[in-house]
Amino acid sequence: MGLQGVELLMKVEEHFGVSITDEDAATLMVVGDLHFWLCQELLLTKPGAPSPSDVWLQLRQLIADQLGLPLETIQTDSHIVHDLRVE
């Protein structure tokens, strides 16, 4: 994952108040993987964590803003590196 990918994950960490290890980051291939990981992490670490649907809405908006993409192009099966042009 290139600089844009690292910057995206840093924004996700900052926005959601989590820390994504390099080991975990290596397993996050599609946006749905990142969404699932976030939901699990937030449930474990954040009392009153947002619902999975709220996490999805926030994550999708964050990706759109960070990468300058239309919301409709960001789907759960979008590959973070290839489909979202993160290299």
Tab-separated table of N, CA and C in Angstrom:
chain	number	residue	atom	x	y	z
A	1	MET	N	0.862	-1.175	0.000
A	1	MET	CA	0.000	0.000	0.000
A	1	MET	C	0.899	1.226	0.000
A	2	GLY	N	0.596	2.138	-0.885
A	2	GLY	CA	1.408	3.335	-1.021
A	2	GLY	C	1.024	4.428	-0.038
A	3	LEU	N	1.546	5.605	-0.306
A	3	LEU	CA	1.350	6.749	0.581
A	3	LEU	C	-0.120	7.096	0.763
A	4	GLN	N	-0.905	7.091	-0.322
A	4	GLN	CA	-2.338	7.411	-0.193
A	4	GLN	C	-3.047	6.409	0.717
A	5	GLY	N	-2.683	5.152	0.599
A	5	GLY	CA	-3.287	4.116	1.442
A	5	GLY	C	-2.950	4.327	2.905
A	6	VAL	N	-1.695	4.641	3.176
A	6	VAL	CA	-1.260	4.902	4.549
A	6	VAL	C	-1.979	6.126	5.093
A	7	GLU	N	-2.070	7.175	4.290
A	7	GLU	CA	-2.772	8.390	4.724
A	7	GLU	C	-4.245	8.113	4.996
A	8	LEU	N	-4.855	7.284	4.157
A	8	LEU	CA	-6.248	6.922	4.372
A	8	LEU	C	-6.413	6.197	5.704
A	9	LEU	N	-5.558	5.223	5.968
A	9	LEU	CA	-5.665	4.492	7.235
A	9	LEU	C	-5.397	5.402	8.427
A	10	MET	N	-4.501	6.355	8.273
A	10	MET	CA	-4.248	7.308	9.354
A	10	MET	C	-5.491	8.156	9.630
A	11	LYS	N	-6.187	8.565	8.571
A	11	LYS	CA	-7.430	9.339	8.738
A	11	LYS	C	-8.489	8.497	9.435
A	12	VAL	N	-8.572	7.217	9.062
A	12	VAL	CA	-9.525	6.305	9.701
A	12	VAL	C	-9.197	6.176	11.189
A	13	GLU	N	-7.917	5.994	11.501
A	13	GLU	CA	-7.498	5.893	12.903
A	13	GLU	C	-7.875	7.151	13.677
A	14	GLU	N	-7.576	8.284	13.099
A	14	GLU	CA	-7.863	9.565	13.750
A	14	GLU	C	-9.370	9.761	13.953
A	15	HIS	N	-10.142	9.502	12.914
A	15	HIS	CA	-11.581	9.731	12.970
A	15	HIS	C	-12.265	8.822	13.989
A	16	PHE	N	-11.889	7.549	13.990
A	16	PHE	CA	-12.562	6.583	14.856
A	16	PHE	C	-11.849	6.354	16.186
A	17	GLY	N	-10.672	6.939	16.374
A	17	GLY	CA	-9.944	6.785	17.631
A	17	GLY	C	-9.439	5.369	17.855
A	18	VAL	N	-8.950	4.749	16.789
A	18	VAL	CA	-8.418	3.386	16.879
A	18	VAL	C	-6.983	3.383	16.363
A	19	SER	N	-6.317	2.265	16.555
A	19	SER	CA	-4.967	2.094	16.040
A	19	SER	C	-4.929	0.816	15.208
A	20	ILE	N	-4.565	0.954	13.948
A	20	ILE	CA	-4.509	-0.183	13.031
A	20	ILE	C	-3.048	-0.613	12.914
A	21	THR	N	-2.752	-1.820	13.381
A	21	THR	CA	-1.383	-2.315	13.294
A	21	THR	C	-1.034	-2.621	11.838
A	22	ASP	N	0.246	-2.685	11.551
A	22	ASP	CA	0.686	-3.049	10.202
A	22	ASP	C	0.178	-4.437	9.840
A	23	GLU	N	0.167	-5.318	10.815
A	23	GLU	CA	-0.322	-6.685	10.597
A	23	GLU	C	-1.798	-6.675	10.208
A	24	ASP	N	-2.602	-5.904	10.917
A	24	ASP	CA	-4.027	-5.800	10.579
A	24	ASP	C	-4.211	-5.120	9.224
A	25	ALA	N	-3.461	-4.058	8.982
A	25	ALA	CA	-3.590	-3.318	7.723
A	25	ALA	C	-3.325	-4.223	6.520
A	26	ALA	N	-2.416	-5.161	6.674
A	26	ALA	CA	-2.080	-6.061	5.576
A	26	ALA	C	-3.240	-6.983	5.203
A	27	THR	N	-4.208	-7.149	6.106
A	27	THR	CA	-5.349	-8.029	5.835
A	27	THR	C	-6.550	-7.285	5.272
A	28	LEU	N	-6.492	-5.966	5.225
A	28	LEU	CA	-7.624	-5.157	4.805
A	28	LEU	C	-7.552	-4.911	3.299
A	29	MET	N	-8.170	-5.803	2.538
A	29	MET	CA	-8.082	-5.730	1.086
A	29	MET	C	-9.216	-4.935	0.449
A	30	VAL	N	-10.426	-5.095	0.963
A	30	VAL	CA	-11.575	-4.378	0.417
A	30	VAL	C	-12.176	-3.501	1.511
A	31	VAL	N	-12.975	-2.547	1.105
A	31	VAL	CA	-13.580	-1.608	2.051
A	31	VAL	C	-14.411	-2.358	3.098
A	32	GLY	N	-15.059	-3.433	2.693
A	32	GLY	CA	-15.837	-4.238	3.644
A	32	GLY	C	-14.974	-4.834	4.742
A	33	ASP	N	-13.734	-5.220	4.406
A	33	ASP	CA	-12.810	-5.719	5.429
A	33	ASP	C	-12.526	-4.635	6.461
A	34	LEU	N	-12.288	-3.427	5.981
A	34	LEU	CA	-12.008	-2.306	6.874
A	34	LEU	C	-13.227	-2.004	7.733
A	35	HIS	N	-14.393	-2.022	7.137
A	35	HIS	CA	-15.628	-1.787	7.888
A	35	HIS	C	-15.814	-2.840	8.977
A	36	PHE	N	-15.639	-4.111	8.635
A	36	PHE	CA	-15.780	-5.192	9.608
A	36	PHE	C	-14.752	-5.037	10.735
A	37	TRP	N	-13.506	-4.760	10.366
A	37	TRP	CA	-12.458	-4.593	11.370
A	37	TRP	C	-12.810	-3.439	12.319
A	38	LEU	N	-13.255	-2.324	11.743
A	38	LEU	CA	-13.624	-1.168	12.576
A	38	LEU	C	-14.751	-1.502	13.542
A	39	CYS	N	-15.782	-2.155	13.038
A	39	CYS	CA	-16.919	-2.506	13.897
A	39	CYS	C	-16.471	-3.383	15.058
A	40	GLN	N	-15.640	-4.380	14.768
A	40	GLN	CA	-15.135	-5.267	15.822
A	40	GLN	C	-14.285	-4.495	16.820
A	41	GLU	N	-13.390	-3.678	16.325
A	41	GLU	CA	-12.488	-2.913	17.188
A	41	GLU	C	-13.264	-1.926	18.063
A	42	LEU	N	-14.222	-1.241	17.473
A	42	LEU	CA	-15.006	-0.273	18.243
A	42	LEU	C	-15.842	-0.955	19.314
A	43	LEU	N	-16.399	-2.119	19.011
A	43	LEU	CA	-17.168	-2.857	20.012
A	43	LEU	C	-16.294	-3.268	21.194
A	44	LEU	N	-15.039	-3.597	20.915
A	44	LEU	CA	-14.117	-4.037	21.966
A	44	LEU	C	-13.558	-2.880	22.781
A	45	THR	N	-13.416	-1.712	22.183
A	45	THR	CA	-12.665	-0.638	22.838
A	45	THR	C	-13.472	0.607	23.188
A	46	LYS	N	-14.634	0.775	22.593
A	46	LYS	CA	-15.371	2.028	22.784
A	46	LYS	C	-16.759	1.769	23.363
A	47	PRO	N	-16.972	2.138	24.618
A	47	PRO	CA	-18.330	2.024	25.154
A	47	PRO	C	-19.272	2.916	24.343
A	48	GLY	N	-20.455	2.422	24.051
A	48	GLY	CA	-21.405	3.201	23.270
A	48	GLY	C	-20.962	3.386	21.835
A	49	ALA	N	-20.278	2.392	21.290
A	49	ALA	CA	-19.774	2.462	19.916
A	49	ALA	C	-20.926	2.684	18.944
A	50	PRO	N	-20.655	3.376	17.844
A	50	PRO	CA	-21.707	3.584	16.845
A	50	PRO	C	-22.141	2.252	16.233
A	51	SER	N	-23.338	2.229	15.707
A	51	SER	CA	-23.856	1.024	15.064
A	51	SER	C	-23.053	0.737	13.796
A	52	PRO	N	-23.065	-0.518	13.336
A	52	PRO	CA	-22.360	-0.831	12.088
A	52	PRO	C	-22.809	0.042	10.913
A	53	SER	N	-24.095	0.375	10.855
A	53	SER	CA	-24.553	1.218	9.744
A	53	SER	C	-24.012	2.641	9.880
A	54	ASP	N	-23.907	3.146	11.097
A	54	ASP	CA	-23.311	4.473	11.299
A	54	ASP	C	-21.819	4.460	10.968
A	55	VAL	N	-21.140	3.376	11.359
A	55	VAL	CA	-19.723	3.248	11.026
A	55	VAL	C	-19.558	3.253	9.509
A	56	TRP	N	-20.424	2.524	8.807
A	56	TRP	CA	-20.351	2.461	7.338
A	56	TRP	C	-20.530	3.845	6.724
A	57	LEU	N	-21.538	4.574	7.178
A	57	LEU	CA	-21.786	5.909	6.628
A	57	LEU	C	-20.602	6.837	6.858
A	58	GLN	N	-20.040	6.795	8.053
A	58	GLN	CA	-18.887	7.644	8.369
A	58	GLN	C	-17.655	7.223	7.578
A	59	LEU	N	-17.424	5.907	7.488
A	59	LEU	CA	-16.264	5.404	6.758
A	59	LEU	C	-16.357	5.757	5.277
A	60	ARG	N	-17.500	5.555	4.712
A	60	ARG	CA	-17.704	5.843	3.288
A	60	ARG	C	-17.470	7.329	2.996
A	61	GLN	N	-17.992	8.193	3.850
A	61	GLN	CA	-17.800	9.630	3.670
A	61	GLN	C	-16.331	10.006	3.831
A	62	LEU	N	-15.673	9.404	4.817
A	62	LEU	CA	-14.263	9.683	5.050
A	62	LEU	C	-13.421	9.297	3.829
A	63	ILE	N	-13.681	8.113	3.265
A	63	ILE	CA	-12.947	7.667	2.083
A	63	ILE	C	-13.212	8.606	0.908
A	64	ALA	N	-14.469	8.967	0.716
A	64	ALA	CA	-14.827	9.871	-0.381
A	64	ALA	C	-14.097	11.205	-0.240
A	65	ASP	N	-14.100	11.754	0.958
A	65	ASP	CA	-13.443	13.037	1.197
A	65	ASP	C	-11.928	12.925	1.018
A	66	GLN	N	-11.337	11.882	1.579
A	66	GLN	CA	-9.884	11.717	1.545
A	66	GLN	C	-9.367	11.494	0.126
A	67	LEU	N	-10.102	10.726	-0.662
A	67	LEU	CA	-9.622	10.373	-1.995
A	67	LEU	C	-10.288	11.172	-3.118
A	68	GLY	N	-11.242	12.031	-2.753
A	68	GLY	CA	-11.922	12.832	-3.762
A	68	GLY	C	-12.761	12.005	-4.711
A	69	LEU	N	-13.468	11.020	-4.169
A	69	LEU	CA	-14.287	10.118	-4.979
A	69	LEU	C	-15.767	10.333	-4.700
A	70	PRO	N	-16.623	10.073	-5.681
A	70	PRO	CA	-18.064	10.125	-5.427
A	70	PRO	C	-18.464	8.986	-4.484
A	71	LEU	N	-19.395	9.260	-3.593
A	71	LEU	CA	-19.836	8.247	-2.625
A	71	LEU	C	-20.274	6.945	-3.285
A	72	GLU	N	-20.968	7.039	-4.416
A	72	GLU	CA	-21.516	5.840	-5.036
A	72	GLU	C	-20.445	4.881	-5.553
A	73	THR	N	-19.222	5.348	-5.691
A	73	THR	CA	-18.155	4.454	-6.154
A	73	THR	C	-17.558	3.624	-5.025
A	74	ILE	N	-17.903	3.954	-3.801
A	74	ILE	CA	-17.327	3.260	-2.647
A	74	ILE	C	-18.310	2.208	-2.156
A	75	GLN	N	-17.985	0.963	-2.425
A	75	GLN	CA	-18.819	-0.177	-2.066
A	75	GLN	C	-18.029	-1.110	-1.148
A	76	THR	N	-18.725	-2.008	-0.464
A	76	THR	CA	-18.036	-2.921	0.453
A	76	THR	C	-17.045	-3.821	-0.267
A	77	ASP	N	-17.289	-4.108	-1.549
A	77	ASP	CA	-16.376	-4.985	-2.279
A	77	ASP	C	-15.333	-4.216	-3.094
A	78	SER	N	-15.249	-2.902	-2.894
A	78	SER	CA	-14.222	-2.098	-3.578
A	78	SER	C	-12.856	-2.417	-2.976
A	79	HIS	N	-11.917	-2.802	-3.823
A	79	HIS	CA	-10.552	-3.053	-3.362
A	79	HIS	C	-9.907	-1.722	-2.990
A	80	ILE	N	-9.353	-1.666	-1.803
A	80	ILE	CA	-8.800	-0.414	-1.300
A	80	ILE	C	-7.692	0.100	-2.212
A	81	VAL	N	-6.838	-0.772	-2.685
A	81	VAL	CA	-5.697	-0.328	-3.480
A	81	VAL	C	-6.086	-0.075	-4.934
A	82	HIS	N	-6.759	-1.017	-5.568
A	82	HIS	CA	-6.998	-0.920	-7.012
A	82	HIS	C	-8.254	-0.133	-7.362
A	83	ASP	N	-9.390	-0.503	-6.815
A	83	ASP	CA	-10.651	0.124	-7.191
A	83	ASP	C	-10.725	1.588	-6.765
A	84	LEU	N	-10.108	1.914	-5.649
A	84	LEU	CA	-10.173	3.292	-5.147
A	84	LEU	C	-8.946	4.102	-5.545
A	85	ARG	N	-8.124	3.543	-6.413
A	85	ARG	CA	-6.932	4.215	-6.929
A	85	ARG	C	-5.971	4.642	-5.830
A	86	VAL	N	-5.819	3.812	-4.795
A	86	VAL	CA	-4.876	4.094	-3.711
A	86	VAL	C	-3.625	3.288	-3.999
A	87	GLU	N	-2.561	3.939	-4.390
A	87	GLU	CA	-1.312	3.232	-4.720
A	87	GLU	C	-0.150	3.789	-3.950
